PDB file of C-alpha atoms in Angstrom:
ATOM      1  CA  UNK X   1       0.000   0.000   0.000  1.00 40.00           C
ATOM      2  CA  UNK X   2       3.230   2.455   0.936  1.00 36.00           C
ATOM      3  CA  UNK X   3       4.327   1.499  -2.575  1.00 35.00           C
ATOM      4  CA  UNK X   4       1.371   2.640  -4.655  1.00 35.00           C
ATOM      5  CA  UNK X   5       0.697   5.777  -2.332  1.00 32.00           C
ATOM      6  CA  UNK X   6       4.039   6.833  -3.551  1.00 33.00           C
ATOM      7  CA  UNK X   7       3.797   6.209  -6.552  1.00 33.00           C
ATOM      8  CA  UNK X   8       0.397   8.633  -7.017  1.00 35.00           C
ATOM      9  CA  UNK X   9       2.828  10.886  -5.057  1.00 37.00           C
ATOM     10  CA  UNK X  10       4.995  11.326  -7.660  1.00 36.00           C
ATOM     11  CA  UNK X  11       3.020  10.994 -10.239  1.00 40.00           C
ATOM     12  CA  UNK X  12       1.090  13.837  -9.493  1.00 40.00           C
ATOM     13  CA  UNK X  13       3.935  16.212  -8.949  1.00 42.00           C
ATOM     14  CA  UNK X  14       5.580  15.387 -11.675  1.00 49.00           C
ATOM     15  CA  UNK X  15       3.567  17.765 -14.149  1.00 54.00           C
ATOM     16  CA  UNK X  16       4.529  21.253 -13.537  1.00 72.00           C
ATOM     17  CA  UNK X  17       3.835  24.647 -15.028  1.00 68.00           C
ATOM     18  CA  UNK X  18       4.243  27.988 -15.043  1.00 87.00           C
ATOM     19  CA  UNK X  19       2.859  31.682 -16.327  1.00 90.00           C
ATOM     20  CA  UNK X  20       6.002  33.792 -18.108  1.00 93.00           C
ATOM     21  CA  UNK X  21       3.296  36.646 -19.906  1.00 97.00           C
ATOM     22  CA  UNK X  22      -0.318  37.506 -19.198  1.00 96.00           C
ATOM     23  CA  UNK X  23      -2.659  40.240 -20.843  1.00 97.00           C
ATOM     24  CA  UNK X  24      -5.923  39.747 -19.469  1.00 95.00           C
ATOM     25  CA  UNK X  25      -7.330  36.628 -20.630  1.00 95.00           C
ATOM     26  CA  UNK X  26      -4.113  35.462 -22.632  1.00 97.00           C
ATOM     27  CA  UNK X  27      -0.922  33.834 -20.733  1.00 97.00           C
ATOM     28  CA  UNK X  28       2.400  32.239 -22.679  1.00 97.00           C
ATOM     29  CA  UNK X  29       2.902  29.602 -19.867  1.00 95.00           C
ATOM     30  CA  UNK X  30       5.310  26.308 -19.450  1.00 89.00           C
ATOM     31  CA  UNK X  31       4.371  22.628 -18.701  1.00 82.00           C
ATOM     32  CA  UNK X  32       6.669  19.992 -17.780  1.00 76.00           C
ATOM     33  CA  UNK X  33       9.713  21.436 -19.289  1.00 66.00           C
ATOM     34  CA  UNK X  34      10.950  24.799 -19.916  1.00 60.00           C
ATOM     35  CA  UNK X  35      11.331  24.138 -23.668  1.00 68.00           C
ATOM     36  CA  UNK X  36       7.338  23.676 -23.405  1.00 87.00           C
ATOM     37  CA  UNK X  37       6.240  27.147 -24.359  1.00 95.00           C
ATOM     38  CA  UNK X  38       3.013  28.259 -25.283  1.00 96.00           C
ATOM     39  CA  UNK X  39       0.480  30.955 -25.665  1.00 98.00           C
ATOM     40  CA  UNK X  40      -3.275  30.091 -24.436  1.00 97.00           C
ATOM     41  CA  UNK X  41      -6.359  31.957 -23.356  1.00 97.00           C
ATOM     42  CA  UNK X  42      -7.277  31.643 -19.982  1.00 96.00           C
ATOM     43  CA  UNK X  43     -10.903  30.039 -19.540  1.00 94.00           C
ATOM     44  CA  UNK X  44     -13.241  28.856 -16.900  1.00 92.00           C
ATOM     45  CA  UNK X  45     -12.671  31.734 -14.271  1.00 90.00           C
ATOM     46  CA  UNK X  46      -8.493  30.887 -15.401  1.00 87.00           C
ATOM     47  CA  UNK X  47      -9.145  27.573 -13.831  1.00 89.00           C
ATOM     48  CA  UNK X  48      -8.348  26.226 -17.486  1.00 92.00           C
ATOM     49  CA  UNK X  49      -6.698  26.995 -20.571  1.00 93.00           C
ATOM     50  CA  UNK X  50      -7.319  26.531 -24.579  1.00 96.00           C
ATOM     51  CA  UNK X  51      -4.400  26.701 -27.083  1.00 96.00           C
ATOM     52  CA  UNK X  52      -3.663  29.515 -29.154  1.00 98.00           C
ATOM     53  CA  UNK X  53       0.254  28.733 -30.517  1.00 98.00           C
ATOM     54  CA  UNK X  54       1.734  25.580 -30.147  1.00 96.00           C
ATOM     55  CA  UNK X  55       5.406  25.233 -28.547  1.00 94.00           C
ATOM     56  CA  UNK X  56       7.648  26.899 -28.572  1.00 95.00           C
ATOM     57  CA  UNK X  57       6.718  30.130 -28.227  1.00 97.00           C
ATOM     58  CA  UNK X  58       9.792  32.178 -28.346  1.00 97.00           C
ATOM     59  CA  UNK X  59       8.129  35.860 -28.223  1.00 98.00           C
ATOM     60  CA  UNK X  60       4.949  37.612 -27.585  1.00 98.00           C
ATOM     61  CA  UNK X  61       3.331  41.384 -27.490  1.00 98.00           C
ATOM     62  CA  UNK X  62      -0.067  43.117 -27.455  1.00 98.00           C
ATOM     63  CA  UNK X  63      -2.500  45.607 -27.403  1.00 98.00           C
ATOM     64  CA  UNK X  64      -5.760  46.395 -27.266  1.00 97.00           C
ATOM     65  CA  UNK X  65      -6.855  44.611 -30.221  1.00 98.00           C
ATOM     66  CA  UNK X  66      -4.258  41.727 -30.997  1.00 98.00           C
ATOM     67  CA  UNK X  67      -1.954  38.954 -29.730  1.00 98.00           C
ATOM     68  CA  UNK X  68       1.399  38.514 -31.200  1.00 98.00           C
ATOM     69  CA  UNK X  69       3.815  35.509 -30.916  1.00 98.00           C
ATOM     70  CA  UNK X  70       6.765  34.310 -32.597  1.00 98.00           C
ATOM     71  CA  UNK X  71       7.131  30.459 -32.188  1.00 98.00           C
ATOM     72  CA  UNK X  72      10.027  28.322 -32.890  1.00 97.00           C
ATOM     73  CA  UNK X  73       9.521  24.988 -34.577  1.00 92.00           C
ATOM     74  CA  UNK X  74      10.518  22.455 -32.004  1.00 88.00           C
ATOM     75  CA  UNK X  75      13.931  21.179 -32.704  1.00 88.00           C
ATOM     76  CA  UNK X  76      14.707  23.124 -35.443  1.00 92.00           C
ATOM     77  CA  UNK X  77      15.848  26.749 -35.882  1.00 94.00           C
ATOM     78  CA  UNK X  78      12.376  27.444 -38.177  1.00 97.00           C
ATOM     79  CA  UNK X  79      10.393  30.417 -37.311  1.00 98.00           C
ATOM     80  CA  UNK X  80       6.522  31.361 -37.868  1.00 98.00           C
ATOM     81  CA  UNK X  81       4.522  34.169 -36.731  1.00 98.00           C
ATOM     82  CA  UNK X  82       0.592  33.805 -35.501  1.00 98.00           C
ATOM     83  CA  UNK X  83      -1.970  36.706 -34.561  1.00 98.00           C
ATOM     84  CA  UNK X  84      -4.872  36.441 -32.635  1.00 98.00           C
ATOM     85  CA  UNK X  85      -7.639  38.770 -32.849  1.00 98.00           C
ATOM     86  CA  UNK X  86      -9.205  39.734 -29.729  1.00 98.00           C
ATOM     87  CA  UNK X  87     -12.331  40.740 -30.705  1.00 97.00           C
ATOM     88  CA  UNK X  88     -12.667  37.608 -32.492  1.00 97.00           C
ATOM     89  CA  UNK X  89     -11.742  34.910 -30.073  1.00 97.00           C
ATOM     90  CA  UNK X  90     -14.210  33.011 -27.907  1.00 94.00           C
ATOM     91  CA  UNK X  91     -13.768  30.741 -25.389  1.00 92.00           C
ATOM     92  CA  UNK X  92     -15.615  28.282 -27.881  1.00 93.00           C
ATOM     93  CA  UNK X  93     -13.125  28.212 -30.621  1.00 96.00           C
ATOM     94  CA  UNK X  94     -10.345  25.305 -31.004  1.00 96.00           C
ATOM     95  CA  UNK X  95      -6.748  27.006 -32.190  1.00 96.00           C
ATOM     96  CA  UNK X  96      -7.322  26.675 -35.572  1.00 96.00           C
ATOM     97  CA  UNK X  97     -10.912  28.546 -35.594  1.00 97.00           C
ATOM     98  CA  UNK X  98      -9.216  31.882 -34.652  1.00 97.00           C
ATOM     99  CA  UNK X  99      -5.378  31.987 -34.607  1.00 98.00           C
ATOM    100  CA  UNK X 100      -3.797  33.363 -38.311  1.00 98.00           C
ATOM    101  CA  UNK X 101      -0.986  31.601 -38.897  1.00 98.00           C
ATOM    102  CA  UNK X 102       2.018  30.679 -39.764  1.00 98.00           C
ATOM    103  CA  UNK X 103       3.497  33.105 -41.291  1.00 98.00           C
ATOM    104  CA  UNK X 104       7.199  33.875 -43.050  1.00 98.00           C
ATOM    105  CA  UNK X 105       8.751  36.682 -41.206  1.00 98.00           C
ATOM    106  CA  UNK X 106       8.196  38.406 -45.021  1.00 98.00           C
ATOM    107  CA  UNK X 107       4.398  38.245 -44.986  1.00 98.00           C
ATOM    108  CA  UNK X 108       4.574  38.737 -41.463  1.00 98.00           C
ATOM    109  CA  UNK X 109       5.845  42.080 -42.119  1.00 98.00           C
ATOM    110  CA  UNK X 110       3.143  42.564 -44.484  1.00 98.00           C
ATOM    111  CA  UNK X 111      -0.059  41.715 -42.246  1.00 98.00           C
ATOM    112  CA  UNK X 112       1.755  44.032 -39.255  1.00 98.00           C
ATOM    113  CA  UNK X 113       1.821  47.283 -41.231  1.00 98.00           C
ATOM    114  CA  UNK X 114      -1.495  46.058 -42.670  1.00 98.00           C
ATOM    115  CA  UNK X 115      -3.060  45.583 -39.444  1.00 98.00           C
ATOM    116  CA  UNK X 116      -1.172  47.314 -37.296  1.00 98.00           C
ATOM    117  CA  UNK X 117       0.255  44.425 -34.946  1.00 98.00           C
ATOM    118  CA  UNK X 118       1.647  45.507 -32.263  1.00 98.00           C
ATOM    119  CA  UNK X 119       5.781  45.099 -31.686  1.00 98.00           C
ATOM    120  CA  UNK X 120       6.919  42.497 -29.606  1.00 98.00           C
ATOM    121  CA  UNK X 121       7.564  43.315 -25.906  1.00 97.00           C
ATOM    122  CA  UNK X 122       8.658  40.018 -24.291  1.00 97.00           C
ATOM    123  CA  UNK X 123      10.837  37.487 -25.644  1.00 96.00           C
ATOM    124  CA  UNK X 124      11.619  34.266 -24.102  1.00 91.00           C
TER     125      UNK X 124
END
């Protein structure tokens, strides 16, 4: 019995996380591993989260209308850019229902002085 209440121990502190970023309903946060970046929107009173951008999530910024991150491709060096419009997002949509993306760093560019994106203010 000592064995297996250990085990559930250890087993349940073995998943960890953490918040780097939050803006309001949005958070880039960290399970397990450092190297396990994302950005999600904070649901259920912030008891729970949805995915926005996939790991790893290397940079993020805002403003009153948009959320910016820069993710790098895990295990590689490749890097795409994803918006979210505020506005736009419900608590209702999967990922792919509301975040644009990816993008080139070139049409990146494009869509920011388009739209207006804001800079990025925290890299990570």
């Amino acid at each position: 019995m000592k064995k297996i209440v250990m085990l559930l121990c250890i087993a349940l502190s073995a998943c960890d996380s953490g918040a780097l970023w939050t803006d309001g309903t949005y958070e880039v946060h960290w399970v397990d591993t450092g190297g396990n970046v994302t950005l999600a929107r904070l649901i259920n009173d912030g008891q729970d989260t949805i995915g926005r951008v996939d790991a790893e999530v290397v940079a993020v910024g805002s403003d009153d209308r948009y959320i910016v991150a820069k993710q790098r491709e895990l295990g590689t060096k490749v890097i795409s850019y994803f918006y979210v419009d505020r506005a736009k997002d419900s608590s209702y949509l999967n990922m792919d229902e509301i975040t644009q993306g990816p993008f080139s760093e070139e049409r990146y560019l494009e869509l920011k002085a388009e739209l207006k994106l804001p800079e990025f203010s925290r890299e990570f």
